[in-house]
CSV table of C-alpha atoms in Angstrom, one decimal:
chain,number,residue,atom,x,y,z
A,196,MET,CA,125.7,72.3,94.3
A,197,THR,CA,123.2,69.5,95.0
A,198,THR,CA,120.0,70.0,97.0
A,199,ALA,CA,117.4,67.5,98.1
A,200,GLU,CA,114.7,69.4,96.3
A,201,PRO,CA,115.0,71.3,93.1
A,202,SER,CA,114.1,75.0,93.5
A,203,PRO,CA,111.6,76.5,91.1
A,204,ALA,CA,114.4,78.1,89.1
A,205,ASP,CA,116.1,74.7,88.7
A,206,SER,CA,113.0,72.7,87.6
A,207,ASP,CA,112.7,72.0,83.9
A,208,LYS,CA,109.2,73.5,83.4
A,209,LEU,CA,108.1,77.1,83.9
A,210,ASP,CA,106.3,76.9,87.3
A,211,PRO,CA,103.1,78.9,88.2
A,212,ALA,CA,105.1,81.6,90.0
A,213,VAL,CA,107.2,82.2,86.9
A,214,LEU,CA,104.2,82.1,84.6
A,215,LYS,CA,102.4,84.8,86.8
A,216,ILE,CA,105.5,87.0,86.5
A,217,ALA,CA,105.6,86.3,82.8
A,218,GLY,CA,101.9,87.4,82.5
A,219,VAL,CA,102.6,90.8,84.1
A,220,VAL,CA,105.7,91.4,81.9
A,221,VAL,CA,103.8,90.3,78.7
A,222,LEU,CA,100.9,92.7,79.5
A,223,GLY,CA,103.3,95.6,79.7
A,224,ALA,CA,105.1,94.5,76.5
A,225,VAL,CA,101.8,94.1,74.7
A,226,MET,CA,100.9,97.7,75.6
A,227,ALA,CA,104.2,99.1,74.3
A,228,ILE,CA,104.4,97.0,71.1
A,229,LEU,CA,100.7,97.4,70.1
A,230,ASP,CA,101.0,101.1,70.5
A,231,THR,CA,103.8,101.3,67.8
A,232,THR,CA,101.8,99.4,65.2
A,233,VAL,CA,98.5,101.0,66.0
A,234,VAL,CA,100.0,104.5,65.5
A,235,ASN,CA,101.5,103.6,62.1
A,236,VAL,CA,98.0,102.9,60.8
A,237,ALA,CA,96.6,106.2,62.1
A,238,LEU,CA,99.2,108.5,60.5
A,239,GLN,CA,97.1,109.5,57.6
A,240,ALA,CA,94.1,110.3,59.8
A,241,LEU,CA,96.4,112.4,62.1
A,242,THR,CA,97.8,114.3,59.1
A,243,LEU,CA,94.2,115.3,58.1
A,244,GLU,CA,93.2,116.1,61.7
A,245,PHE,CA,96.1,118.5,62.4
A,246,LYS,CA,96.2,119.8,58.8
A,247,THR,CA,99.9,119.2,58.6
A,248,SER,CA,102.4,117.5,56.3
A,249,PHE,CA,103.5,113.8,56.4
A,250,ASP,CA,107.1,115.0,57.2
A,251,THR,CA,105.8,116.6,60.4
A,252,ILE,CA,103.4,113.9,61.5
A,253,GLN,CA,106.1,111.3,61.0
A,254,TRP,CA,107.7,112.7,64.2
A,255,VAL,CA,104.8,111.1,66.1
A,256,VAL,CA,106.6,107.8,65.3
A,257,THR,CA,110.2,109.0,65.1
A,258,GLY,CA,110.0,111.0,68.4
A,259,TYR,CA,108.7,107.9,70.2
A,260,MET,CA,111.6,105.8,68.8
A,261,LEU,CA,114.2,108.3,69.7
A,262,ALA,CA,112.9,108.4,73.3
A,263,LEU,CA,113.1,104.6,73.4
A,264,ALA,CA,116.7,104.7,72.2
A,265,THR,CA,117.6,107.4,74.7
A,266,VAL,CA,116.3,105.8,77.9
A,267,ILE,CA,117.3,102.1,77.2
A,268,PRO,CA,121.0,102.6,78.3
A,269,VAL,CA,119.8,103.7,81.8
A,270,THR,CA,117.9,100.5,82.4
A,271,GLY,CA,120.7,98.2,83.3
A,272,TRP,CA,122.1,100.6,86.0
A,273,ALA,CA,118.5,101.3,87.3
A,274,CYS,CA,117.8,97.5,87.7
A,275,ASP,CA,121.0,97.0,89.6
A,276,ARG,CA,120.6,100.1,91.8
A,277,PHE,CA,116.9,99.9,92.6
A,278,GLY,CA,116.0,96.3,91.7
A,279,SER,CA,114.0,95.4,88.6
A,280,LYS,CA,110.5,95.9,90.1
A,281,ARG,CA,110.6,99.7,90.8
A,282,PRO,CA,112.0,100.7,87.4
A,283,TYR,CA,109.5,98.5,85.7
A,284,MET,CA,106.6,100.0,87.6
A,285,LEU,CA,107.9,103.5,86.9
A,286,SER,CA,108.1,102.7,83.2
A,287,ILE,CA,104.4,101.6,83.1
A,288,ALA,CA,103.4,104.8,85.0
A,289,LEU,CA,105.2,107.0,82.5
A,290,PHE,CA,103.8,105.2,79.5
A,291,LEU,CA,100.3,105.4,81.1
A,292,LEU,CA,100.7,109.2,81.6
A,293,GLY,CA,102.0,109.7,78.1
A,294,SER,CA,99.1,107.8,76.6
A,295,MET,CA,96.5,109.8,78.5
A,296,LEU,CA,98.1,113.1,77.5
A,297,ALA,CA,98.6,112.0,73.8
A,298,GLY,CA,94.9,111.2,73.6
A,299,MET,CA,94.1,114.7,74.8
A,300,ALA,CA,96.6,116.4,72.4
A,301,TRP,CA,95.3,119.7,71.0
A,302,ASN,CA,97.9,120.2,68.2
A,303,VAL,CA,100.7,118.2,66.4
A,304,GLU,CA,103.4,119.7,68.6
A,305,SER,CA,101.7,118.6,71.8
A,306,LEU,CA,101.1,115.1,70.4
A,307,ILE,CA,104.8,114.7,69.5
A,308,ILE,CA,105.9,115.9,73.0
A,309,PHE,CA,103.5,113.4,74.7
A,310,ARG,CA,104.6,110.6,72.4
A,311,ILE,CA,108.2,111.3,73.6
A,312,LEU,CA,107.0,110.9,77.2
A,313,GLN,CA,105.4,107.6,76.2
A,314,GLY,CA,108.7,106.5,74.7
A,315,LEU,CA,110.6,107.3,77.9
A,316,GLY,CA,108.3,104.9,79.7
A,317,GLY,CA,108.2,102.3,76.8
A,318,GLY,CA,112.0,102.2,76.5
A,319,MET,CA,112.4,100.6,79.9
A,320,LEU,CA,109.5,98.1,79.6
A,321,MET,CA,111.1,95.5,77.4
A,322,PRO,CA,114.7,95.4,78.9
A,323,ALA,CA,113.4,95.6,82.6
A,324,GLY,CA,110.7,93.0,81.9
A,325,MET,CA,113.3,90.7,80.2
A,326,THR,CA,115.5,91.0,83.2
A,327,ILE,CA,112.7,90.2,85.6
A,328,MET,CA,111.7,87.1,83.7
A,329,THR,CA,115.2,85.8,83.1
A,330,ARG,CA,116.1,86.2,86.8
A,331,ALA,CA,112.9,84.4,87.8
A,332,ALA,CA,113.3,81.4,85.5
A,333,GLY,CA,117.1,80.8,85.6
A,334,PRO,CA,119.5,80.7,82.6
A,335,HIS,CA,118.8,77.1,81.6
A,336,ARG,CA,115.1,78.0,80.8
A,337,VAL,CA,115.9,81.3,79.1
A,338,GLY,CA,114.7,79.9,75.7
A,339,ARG,CA,111.2,79.2,77.1
A,340,VAL,CA,111.2,82.6,78.8
A,341,MET,CA,112.1,84.3,75.5
A,342,ALA,CA,109.3,82.4,73.8
A,343,VAL,CA,106.7,83.7,76.3
A,344,LEU,CA,108.1,87.2,75.9
A,345,GLY,CA,107.7,86.7,72.1
A,346,VAL,CA,103.9,86.6,72.5
A,347,PRO,CA,103.6,90.5,72.4
A,348,MET,CA,106.0,90.5,69.4
A,349,LEU,CA,103.3,88.5,67.6
A,350,LEU,CA,100.3,90.3,68.9
A,351,GLY,CA,101.7,93.6,67.8
A,352,PRO,CA,102.0,92.8,64.1
A,353,ILE,CA,98.7,90.9,64.1
A,354,GLY,CA,96.5,93.0,66.4
A,355,GLY,CA,98.0,96.5,66.0
A,356,PRO,CA,97.0,97.3,62.4
A,357,ILE,CA,93.6,95.6,62.9
A,358,LEU,CA,92.9,97.4,66.1
A,359,GLY,CA,94.3,100.7,64.8
A,360,GLY,CA,92.3,100.6,61.6
A,361,TRP,CA,89.1,99.8,63.5
A,362,LEU,CA,89.6,102.5,66.1
A,363,VAL,CA,90.4,105.2,63.6
A,364,ASP,CA,87.5,104.3,61.3
A,365,ALA,CA,84.8,103.5,63.9
A,366,VAL,CA,85.7,105.6,67.0
A,367,SER,CA,88.4,108.3,67.0
A,368,TRP,CA,92.1,108.5,66.5
A,369,ARG,CA,92.3,109.6,70.2
A,370,TRP,CA,91.4,106.0,71.2
A,371,ILE,CA,94.6,104.6,69.8
A,372,PHE,CA,96.1,106.2,72.9
A,373,TYR,CA,93.3,105.9,75.4
A,374,ILE,CA,93.2,102.2,74.8
A,375,ASN,CA,96.5,102.0,76.8
A,376,VAL,CA,94.9,103.5,79.9
A,377,PRO,CA,93.0,100.4,81.2
A,378,ILE,CA,95.7,98.0,80.1
A,379,GLY,CA,98.4,100.1,81.8
A,380,ALA,CA,96.4,100.5,85.0
A,381,ILE,CA,95.9,96.7,85.3
A,382,ALA,CA,99.5,96.1,84.5
A,383,LEU,CA,100.6,98.6,87.2
A,384,ILE,CA,98.4,97.0,89.9
A,385,LEU,CA,99.5,93.4,88.9
A,386,ALA,CA,103.2,94.4,88.9
A,387,TRP,CA,102.8,95.9,92.4
A,388,ARG,CA,101.1,92.7,93.7
A,389,ILE,CA,102.8,89.9,91.8
A,390,LEU,CA,106.3,90.9,90.9
A,391,PRO,CA,108.7,89.7,93.6
A,392,LYS,CA,110.7,92.1,95.7
A,393,ASP,CA,114.3,91.9,94.4
A,394,ASN,CA,117.3,93.0,96.3
A,395,PRO,CA,118.9,96.2,95.0
A,396,ARG,CA,122.6,95.9,95.3
A,397,PRO,CA,124.8,98.8,96.3
A,398,ALA,CA,125.3,100.1,92.8
A,399,GLU,CA,128.4,101.6,91.5
A,400,LYS,CA,128.5,105.3,90.7
A,401,PHE,CA,126.2,106.1,87.7
A,402,ASP,CA,128.0,106.7,84.5
A,403,PHE,CA,126.6,110.2,83.6
A,404,PRO,CA,129.4,111.0,81.1
A,405,GLY,CA,128.7,107.7,79.3
A,406,MET,CA,124.9,108.5,79.2
A,407,LEU,CA,125.7,112.0,77.8
A,408,MET,CA,127.6,110.3,75.0
A,409,LEU,CA,125.6,107.1,74.2
A,410,SER,CA,122.0,108.3,74.6
A,411,PRO,CA,122.3,111.5,72.4
A,412,GLY,CA,124.6,109.5,70.1
A,413,LEU,CA,122.0,106.9,69.4
A,414,ALA,CA,119.3,109.5,69.1
A,415,LEU,CA,121.3,111.7,66.7
A,416,LEU,CA,122.2,108.6,64.5
A,417,ILE,CA,118.6,107.4,64.3
A,418,PHE,CA,117.4,111.0,63.7
A,419,GLY,CA,119.9,111.5,60.8
A,420,VAL,CA,119.0,108.1,59.2
A,421,SER,CA,115.3,108.8,59.6
A,422,LYS,CA,115.6,112.0,57.7
A,423,ILE,CA,116.9,110.3,54.5
A,424,PRO,CA,113.5,109.8,52.9
A,425,GLN,CA,112.5,113.4,53.6
A,426,GLU,CA,115.8,115.0,52.5
A,427,GLY,CA,116.2,112.8,49.4
A,428,GLY,CA,119.6,111.4,50.1
A,429,VAL,CA,122.6,111.1,52.4
A,430,SER,CA,124.3,114.2,50.9
A,431,SER,CA,121.9,116.6,52.7
A,432,VAL,CA,123.3,118.4,55.8
A,433,GLY,CA,120.1,117.5,57.7
A,434,VAL,CA,121.1,113.8,57.2
A,435,TRP,CA,124.9,113.5,57.5
A,436,LEU,CA,125.5,116.2,60.2
A,437,PRO,CA,123.4,114.5,62.9
A,438,ALA,CA,124.4,111.0,61.8
A,439,VAL,CA,128.1,111.8,61.9
A,440,ALA,CA,127.8,113.6,65.2
A,441,GLY,CA,125.9,110.6,66.6
A,442,LEU,CA,128.5,108.2,65.4
A,443,ALA,CA,131.3,110.4,66.9
A,444,LEU,CA,129.6,110.3,70.2
A,445,ILE,CA,129.1,106.5,70.1
A,446,VAL,CA,132.7,106.0,69.2
A,447,ALA,CA,133.8,108.3,72.0
A,448,PHE,CA,131.6,106.2,74.4
A,449,VAL,CA,133.1,102.9,73.2
A,450,LEU,CA,136.7,104.3,73.6
A,451,ARG,CA,135.9,105.6,77.1
A,452,ALA,CA,133.9,102.5,78.2
A,453,ALA,CA,136.8,100.3,77.5
A,454,ARG,CA,138.9,102.2,80.0
A,455,VAL,CA,136.6,103.2,82.9
A,456,GLN,CA,135.2,101.2,85.8
A,457,ASN,CA,131.4,100.4,85.6
A,458,PRO,CA,130.5,102.0,82.2
A,459,LEU,CA,126.8,102.6,81.3
A,460,VAL,CA,127.0,99.6,78.9
A,461,ASP,CA,129.4,96.8,80.0
A,462,LEU,CA,131.5,96.2,76.9
A,463,LYS,CA,133.1,93.2,78.6
A,464,LEU,CA,129.9,91.3,77.7
A,465,PHE,CA,131.2,91.2,74.1
A,466,LYS,CA,134.2,89.2,75.3
A,467,ASP,CA,131.7,86.3,75.6
A,468,ARG,CA,131.9,84.8,72.1
A,469,THR,CA,128.2,83.6,72.1
A,470,PHE,CA,126.9,87.0,73.2
A,471,ALA,CA,129.0,88.8,70.6
A,472,VAL,CA,127.9,86.4,67.7
A,473,ALA,CA,124.2,86.7,68.8
A,474,MET,CA,124.4,90.5,68.7
A,475,ILE,CA,125.9,90.5,65.2
A,476,THR,CA,123.2,88.1,64.0
A,477,MET,CA,120.5,90.3,65.8
A,478,THR,CA,121.8,93.5,64.1
A,479,PHE,CA,121.5,92.2,60.5
A,480,PHE,CA,118.2,90.4,61.3
A,481,MET,CA,116.6,93.5,62.8
A,482,VAL,CA,117.8,95.8,60.0
A,483,ALA,CA,116.4,93.5,57.3
A,484,PHE,CA,113.3,92.0,58.9
A,485,LEU,CA,111.9,95.2,60.5
A,486,GLY,CA,112.6,97.1,57.3
A,487,ALA,CA,110.7,94.5,55.3
A,488,MET,CA,107.8,94.6,57.9
A,489,LEU,CA,107.5,98.4,57.2
A,490,VAL,CA,107.2,97.9,53.5
A,491,LEU,CA,104.7,95.0,53.5
A,492,PRO,CA,101.6,96.9,54.7
A,493,THR,CA,102.6,99.8,52.3
A,494,TYR,CA,102.4,97.3,49.4
A,495,PHE,CA,98.8,96.3,50.3
A,496,LEU,CA,97.8,99.9,50.9
A,497,LEU,CA,99.4,101.6,48.0
A,498,VAL,CA,99.5,99.0,45.1
A,499,ARG,CA,96.5,96.9,46.0
A,500,GLY,CA,94.3,99.8,47.3
A,501,GLU,CA,93.3,98.0,50.6
A,502,THR,CA,92.1,99.9,53.7
A,503,ALA,CA,94.3,99.9,56.8
A,504,LEU,CA,92.0,97.4,58.5
A,505,GLN,CA,92.1,95.1,55.4
A,506,ALA,CA,95.9,95.4,55.2
A,507,GLY,CA,96.1,94.4,58.9
A,508,LEU,CA,94.0,91.3,58.3
A,509,LEU,CA,96.1,90.3,55.3
A,510,LEU,CA,99.3,90.4,57.5
A,511,ALA,CA,97.8,88.1,60.1
A,512,PRO,CA,99.1,84.8,58.5
A,513,GLN,CA,102.6,85.9,59.4
A,514,GLY,CA,101.8,86.2,63.1
A,515,ILE,CA,99.9,82.9,62.9
A,516,GLY,CA,103.0,81.2,61.4
A,517,ALA,CA,105.2,82.6,64.1
A,518,MET,CA,102.7,81.4,66.8
A,519,VAL,CA,103.2,77.8,65.5
A,520,THR,CA,107.0,77.7,65.8
A,521,MET,CA,107.8,80.2,68.5
A,522,PRO,CA,107.0,78.0,71.6
A,523,LEU,CA,108.8,75.0,69.9
A,524,GLY,CA,111.7,77.1,68.9
A,525,GLY,CA,112.3,78.3,72.4
A,526,ARG,CA,112.1,74.8,73.9
A,527,LEU,CA,114.4,73.4,71.2
A,528,ALA,CA,116.9,76.2,71.7
A,529,ASP,CA,117.2,75.1,75.4
A,530,LYS,CA,117.5,71.4,74.5
A,531,ILE,CA,119.7,71.2,71.4
A,532,GLY,CA,121.3,74.7,71.2
A,533,PRO,CA,120.1,77.9,69.4
A,534,GLY,CA,122.4,77.5,66.4
A,535,LYS,CA,120.5,74.4,65.3
A,536,ILE,CA,117.2,76.4,65.4
A,537,VAL,CA,118.2,79.8,64.1
A,538,LEU,CA,119.8,78.6,60.8
A,539,PRO,CA,116.8,76.7,59.6
A,540,GLY,CA,114.6,79.6,60.7
A,541,ILE,CA,116.5,82.1,58.5
A,542,ILE,CA,116.3,79.7,55.5
A,543,VAL,CA,112.5,79.4,56.0
A,544,ILE,CA,112.2,83.3,56.1
A,545,LEU,CA,114.2,83.5,52.9
A,546,ALA,CA,111.9,81.1,51.2
A,547,GLY,CA,108.8,83.1,52.3
A,548,LEU,CA,110.4,86.5,51.4
A,549,ALA,CA,111.4,85.2,48.0
A,550,VAL,CA,107.7,85.2,47.0
A,551,PHE,CA,107.6,89.0,47.5
A,552,THR,CA,110.7,89.6,45.3
A,553,GLN,CA,108.5,88.5,42.4
A,554,VAL,CA,105.4,90.5,43.5
A,555,GLY,CA,103.2,92.2,40.9
A,556,ALA,CA,100.2,94.4,40.8
A,557,ASP,CA,97.9,91.4,40.6
A,558,THR,CA,99.8,88.6,42.3
A,559,PRO,CA,97.1,86.2,43.7
A,560,TYR,CA,96.4,86.7,47.4
A,561,PRO,CA,96.7,83.0,48.2
A,562,VAL,CA,100.3,83.1,47.0
A,563,LEU,CA,101.0,86.2,49.1
A,564,LEU,CA,99.3,84.8,52.2
A,565,ALA,CA,101.3,81.6,51.9
A,566,GLY,CA,104.5,83.6,51.7
A,567,LEU,CA,103.6,85.5,54.8
A,568,PHE,CA,102.8,82.3,56.7
A,569,VAL,CA,106.1,80.8,55.7
A,570,MET,CA,107.9,83.9,56.8
A,571,GLY,CA,106.1,83.7,60.1
A,572,LEU,CA,107.2,80.1,60.6
A,573,GLY,CA,110.8,81.2,60.1
A,574,MET,CA,110.5,84.3,62.4
A,575,GLY,CA,109.2,82.1,65.3
A,576,ALA,CA,112.3,79.9,65.0
A,577,THR,CA,114.7,82.9,64.8
A,578,MET,CA,114.0,86.0,66.8
A,579,MET,CA,113.6,84.6,70.4
A,580,PRO,CA,116.3,81.9,70.0
A,581,ILE,CA,118.8,84.6,69.0
A,582,SER,CA,117.9,86.5,72.2
A,583,ALA,CA,118.2,83.2,74.2
A,584,ALA,CA,121.6,82.6,72.7
A,585,ALA,CA,122.8,86.0,73.8
A,586,LEU,CA,121.8,85.5,77.5
A,587,GLN,CA,122.2,81.8,78.2
A,588,THR,CA,126.0,81.7,78.8
A,589,LEU,CA,126.0,84.8,81.1
A,590,THR,CA,125.8,84.8,84.8
A,591,GLN,CA,122.6,85.8,86.6
A,592,ARG,CA,124.2,89.1,87.7
A,593,SER,CA,125.1,90.2,84.2
A,594,VAL,CA,121.7,89.6,82.7
A,595,ALA,CA,120.4,93.1,83.4
A,596,ARG,CA,123.3,94.7,81.6
A,597,ALA,CA,123.1,92.2,78.8
A,598,SER,CA,119.4,92.8,78.3
A,599,THR,CA,120.1,96.5,78.1
A,600,ALA,CA,122.8,96.0,75.4
A,601,MET,CA,120.5,93.7,73.5
A,602,ASN,CA,117.6,96.1,73.5
A,603,ILE,CA,119.9,99.0,72.4
A,604,VAL,CA,121.0,96.9,69.4
A,605,GLN,CA,117.3,96.0,68.6
A,606,GLN,CA,116.1,99.6,68.7
A,607,ALA,CA,119.0,101.1,66.8
A,608,ALA,CA,119.1,98.3,64.1
A,609,GLY,CA,115.3,98.4,63.8
A,610,GLY,CA,115.2,102.2,63.4
A,611,ILE,CA,118.0,102.1,60.8
A,612,GLY,CA,116.4,99.2,59.0
A,613,SER,CA,113.1,101.0,58.7
A,614,ALA,CA,114.8,104.1,57.3
A,615,VAL,CA,117.0,102.2,54.9
A,616,MET,CA,114.1,100.3,53.4
A,617,SER,CA,112.1,103.5,53.2
A,618,ILE,CA,114.8,105.3,51.2
A,619,ILE,CA,115.3,102.2,48.9
A,620,LEU,CA,111.5,102.1,48.2
A,621,ALA,CA,111.3,105.9,47.8
A,622,SER,CA,114.2,106.1,45.4
A,623,LEU,CA,112.9,103.1,43.3
A,624,LEU,CA,109.4,104.7,43.1
A,625,ALA,CA,111.0,108.1,42.2
A,626,GLY,CA,113.0,106.4,39.4
A,627,LYS,CA,109.8,104.8,38.1
A,628,PHE,CA,107.9,108.1,37.9
A,629,GLY,CA,110.7,110.5,37.2
A,630,VAL,CA,110.5,112.7,40.3
A,631,PRO,CA,112.9,113.5,43.2
A,632,THR,CA,113.4,110.8,45.8
A,633,SER,CA,111.4,112.6,48.5
A,634,GLN,CA,108.4,112.7,46.1
A,635,GLY,CA,108.4,109.0,45.0
A,636,GLN,CA,105.6,107.8,47.2
A,637,LEU,CA,103.5,110.9,46.8
A,638,ALA,CA,103.8,110.6,43.0
A,639,ALA,CA,102.8,106.9,43.1
A,640,THR,CA,99.8,107.7,45.3
A,641,ALA,CA,98.6,110.5,43.0
A,642,LEU,CA,98.9,108.3,39.9
A,643,LEU,CA,97.3,105.2,41.5
A,644,THR,CA,94.2,107.2,42.6
A,645,ASN,CA,93.7,108.4,39.0
A,646,PRO,CA,91.6,105.8,37.1
A,647,GLN,CA,93.4,106.7,33.8
A,648,THR,CA,96.9,106.1,35.1
A,649,HIS,CA,96.1,103.4,37.7
A,650,GLU,CA,97.0,100.3,35.8
A,651,ALA,CA,100.5,101.5,34.6
A,652,ALA,CA,101.3,103.1,38.0
A,653,ALA,CA,100.3,99.9,39.8
A,654,GLY,CA,102.7,97.8,37.6
A,655,ALA,CA,105.5,100.2,38.1
A,656,SER,CA,104.9,100.5,41.8
A,657,ALA,CA,104.8,96.7,42.2
A,658,ASP,CA,108.2,96.5,40.5
A,659,ALA,CA,109.7,99.0,43.0
A,660,PHE,CA,108.3,96.9,45.9
A,661,ALA,CA,109.7,93.7,44.4
A,662,SER,CA,113.2,95.2,44.2
A,663,THR,CA,112.9,96.5,47.7
A,664,PHE,CA,112.0,93.1,49.0
A,665,LEU,CA,115.1,91.7,47.1
A,666,TRP,CA,117.3,94.1,49.1
A,667,ALA,CA,115.7,92.8,52.3
A,668,LEU,CA,116.3,89.2,51.1
A,669,VAL,CA,120.0,89.9,50.6
A,670,LEU,CA,120.4,91.4,54.1
A,671,ILE,CA,118.6,88.5,55.7
A,672,ALA,CA,120.8,86.1,53.8
A,673,VAL,CA,123.9,87.8,55.3
A,674,CYS,CA,122.5,86.7,58.7
A,675,ILE,CA,123.5,83.1,57.7
A,676,ILE,CA,127.2,83.9,58.2
A,677,PRO,CA,127.1,84.8,62.0
A,678,THR,CA,124.4,82.2,62.6
A,679,LEU,CA,127.0,79.5,61.7
A,680,PHE,CA,128.9,80.5,64.8
A,681,LEU,CA,126.0,80.3,67.3
A,682,PRO,CA,126.3,77.4,69.8
A,683,LYS,CA,125.1,74.0,68.6
A,684,LYS,CA,124.8,72.6,72.1
A,685,PRO,CA,122.6,73.6,75.1
A,686,ALA,CA,124.3,76.1,77.4
A,687,VAL,CA,125.7,75.1,80.8
A,688,PRO,CA,124.5,77.7,83.3
A,689,ALA,CA,127.4,79.9,84.5
A,690,GLU,CA,128.7,79.9,88.0
A,691,GLU,CA,128.0,83.1,90.0
A,692,PRO,CA,131.4,84.7,90.8
A,693,ASP,CA,131.4,86.0,94.4
A,694,GLY,CA,131.9,89.7,94.7
A,695,LYS,CA,132.0,90.3,90.9
A,696,PRO,CA,128.5,91.5,90.0
A,697,ASP,CA,129.0,91.9,86.3
A,698,GLU,CA,131.6,89.3,85.4
A,699,VAL,CA,130.8,87.4,82.2
A,700,ALA,CA,130.9,83.6,82.1
A,701,THR,CA,133.1,82.0,79.6
A,702,ALA,CA,131.1,80.4,76.8
A,703,ALA,CA,131.6,76.7,76.4
């Protein structure tokens, strides 16, 4: 179709209206992502505050993650049924309420419950926000949109540990939650005023049986995997029983979704070759990269004896590197095709991570900081272009469902990756110090804090970290295989099929 004047969605640059919408979405995403990294830094302070064990306090993080995984599948249907604006505002309001209550928590049980409430809000923030931005910008600018949405992904790893360490040390652990209140209030007001009214379509009947299979299935699977470090292996009933039950529910969902009309997650999306390849790449990348990101600050805290604030500052070069390449990566993904950007990005990540496979107890900081910066350069050219590749050959009408599927993959793979890297590190530390797997990190901490055993323990612990990073390197290297099948040309926006809201465009 030709028009005399290009509409904002057809122009090449992101116009002011789209940038305003992006600002609102980024503000909400910053709040959710910062909260995750801020809390990780505060776990030790929370353990002391509530006089509990690390196994129990870990549920402050795990409960949040399970709530995210549970609510994400509902987002696609909600965005179709009510439009994107209302679910997005509801998610901010729930997150805001959960944050206020978490800051007022009087015991560990109440804190975990309020974190779950936060997660129910946070789970919709990213997929609903991604849907709003992609619809506003149009498919041919999806790479640039993903680059803008990548800003909070950078601010989280850079700002979260720094802000969390400062708040815990200088103010109070309660402020790691209260800090969300002014941000959330501003985001809610701006969303109400700036986000465009979108037209809810008469939505198909909601797939309640699908939700009762997929949401608990994801939650049980992540729950089972997250218990591996505590239980000491996969043979424990507390690990395999929920994980197997979760997998059974997910398989049942897939079998049913292939047969029914309008399933909770539209599996027809995976018939689009580009989307399917991007999701496979995303899965391996999130397992390996998020797992490595969990281990990195632990190395600085445990082996090098840094404070949480110092560890946060040491991780900053990674975010700075990503800031350099992310805007360029998004633009080039639109211009020359994501496949030509993601492959070099993964190779650059491998080069940076290789530094950490040789890490010791006294590796010079300039070497480590250079490795982190190089990893950041690769991350900026990888994460958002993979997301752009997943969405750019789909029709506008299928974007909400595709965003939901993509976020489910990200959360599930990230949760599994964190647990996998934790168990690898714990088992390696346990082997070094001759203790059960569940006691590996505790034994290392005890020996490292003793001046008489510190030097030997630091060397042994560093070896365990180096081997863990080697596992992450192998998993990221596996990403190269599906990356070879990502499109090497810019996508042609798909035609909207009349009367078929969720039909997937054929990839070129």
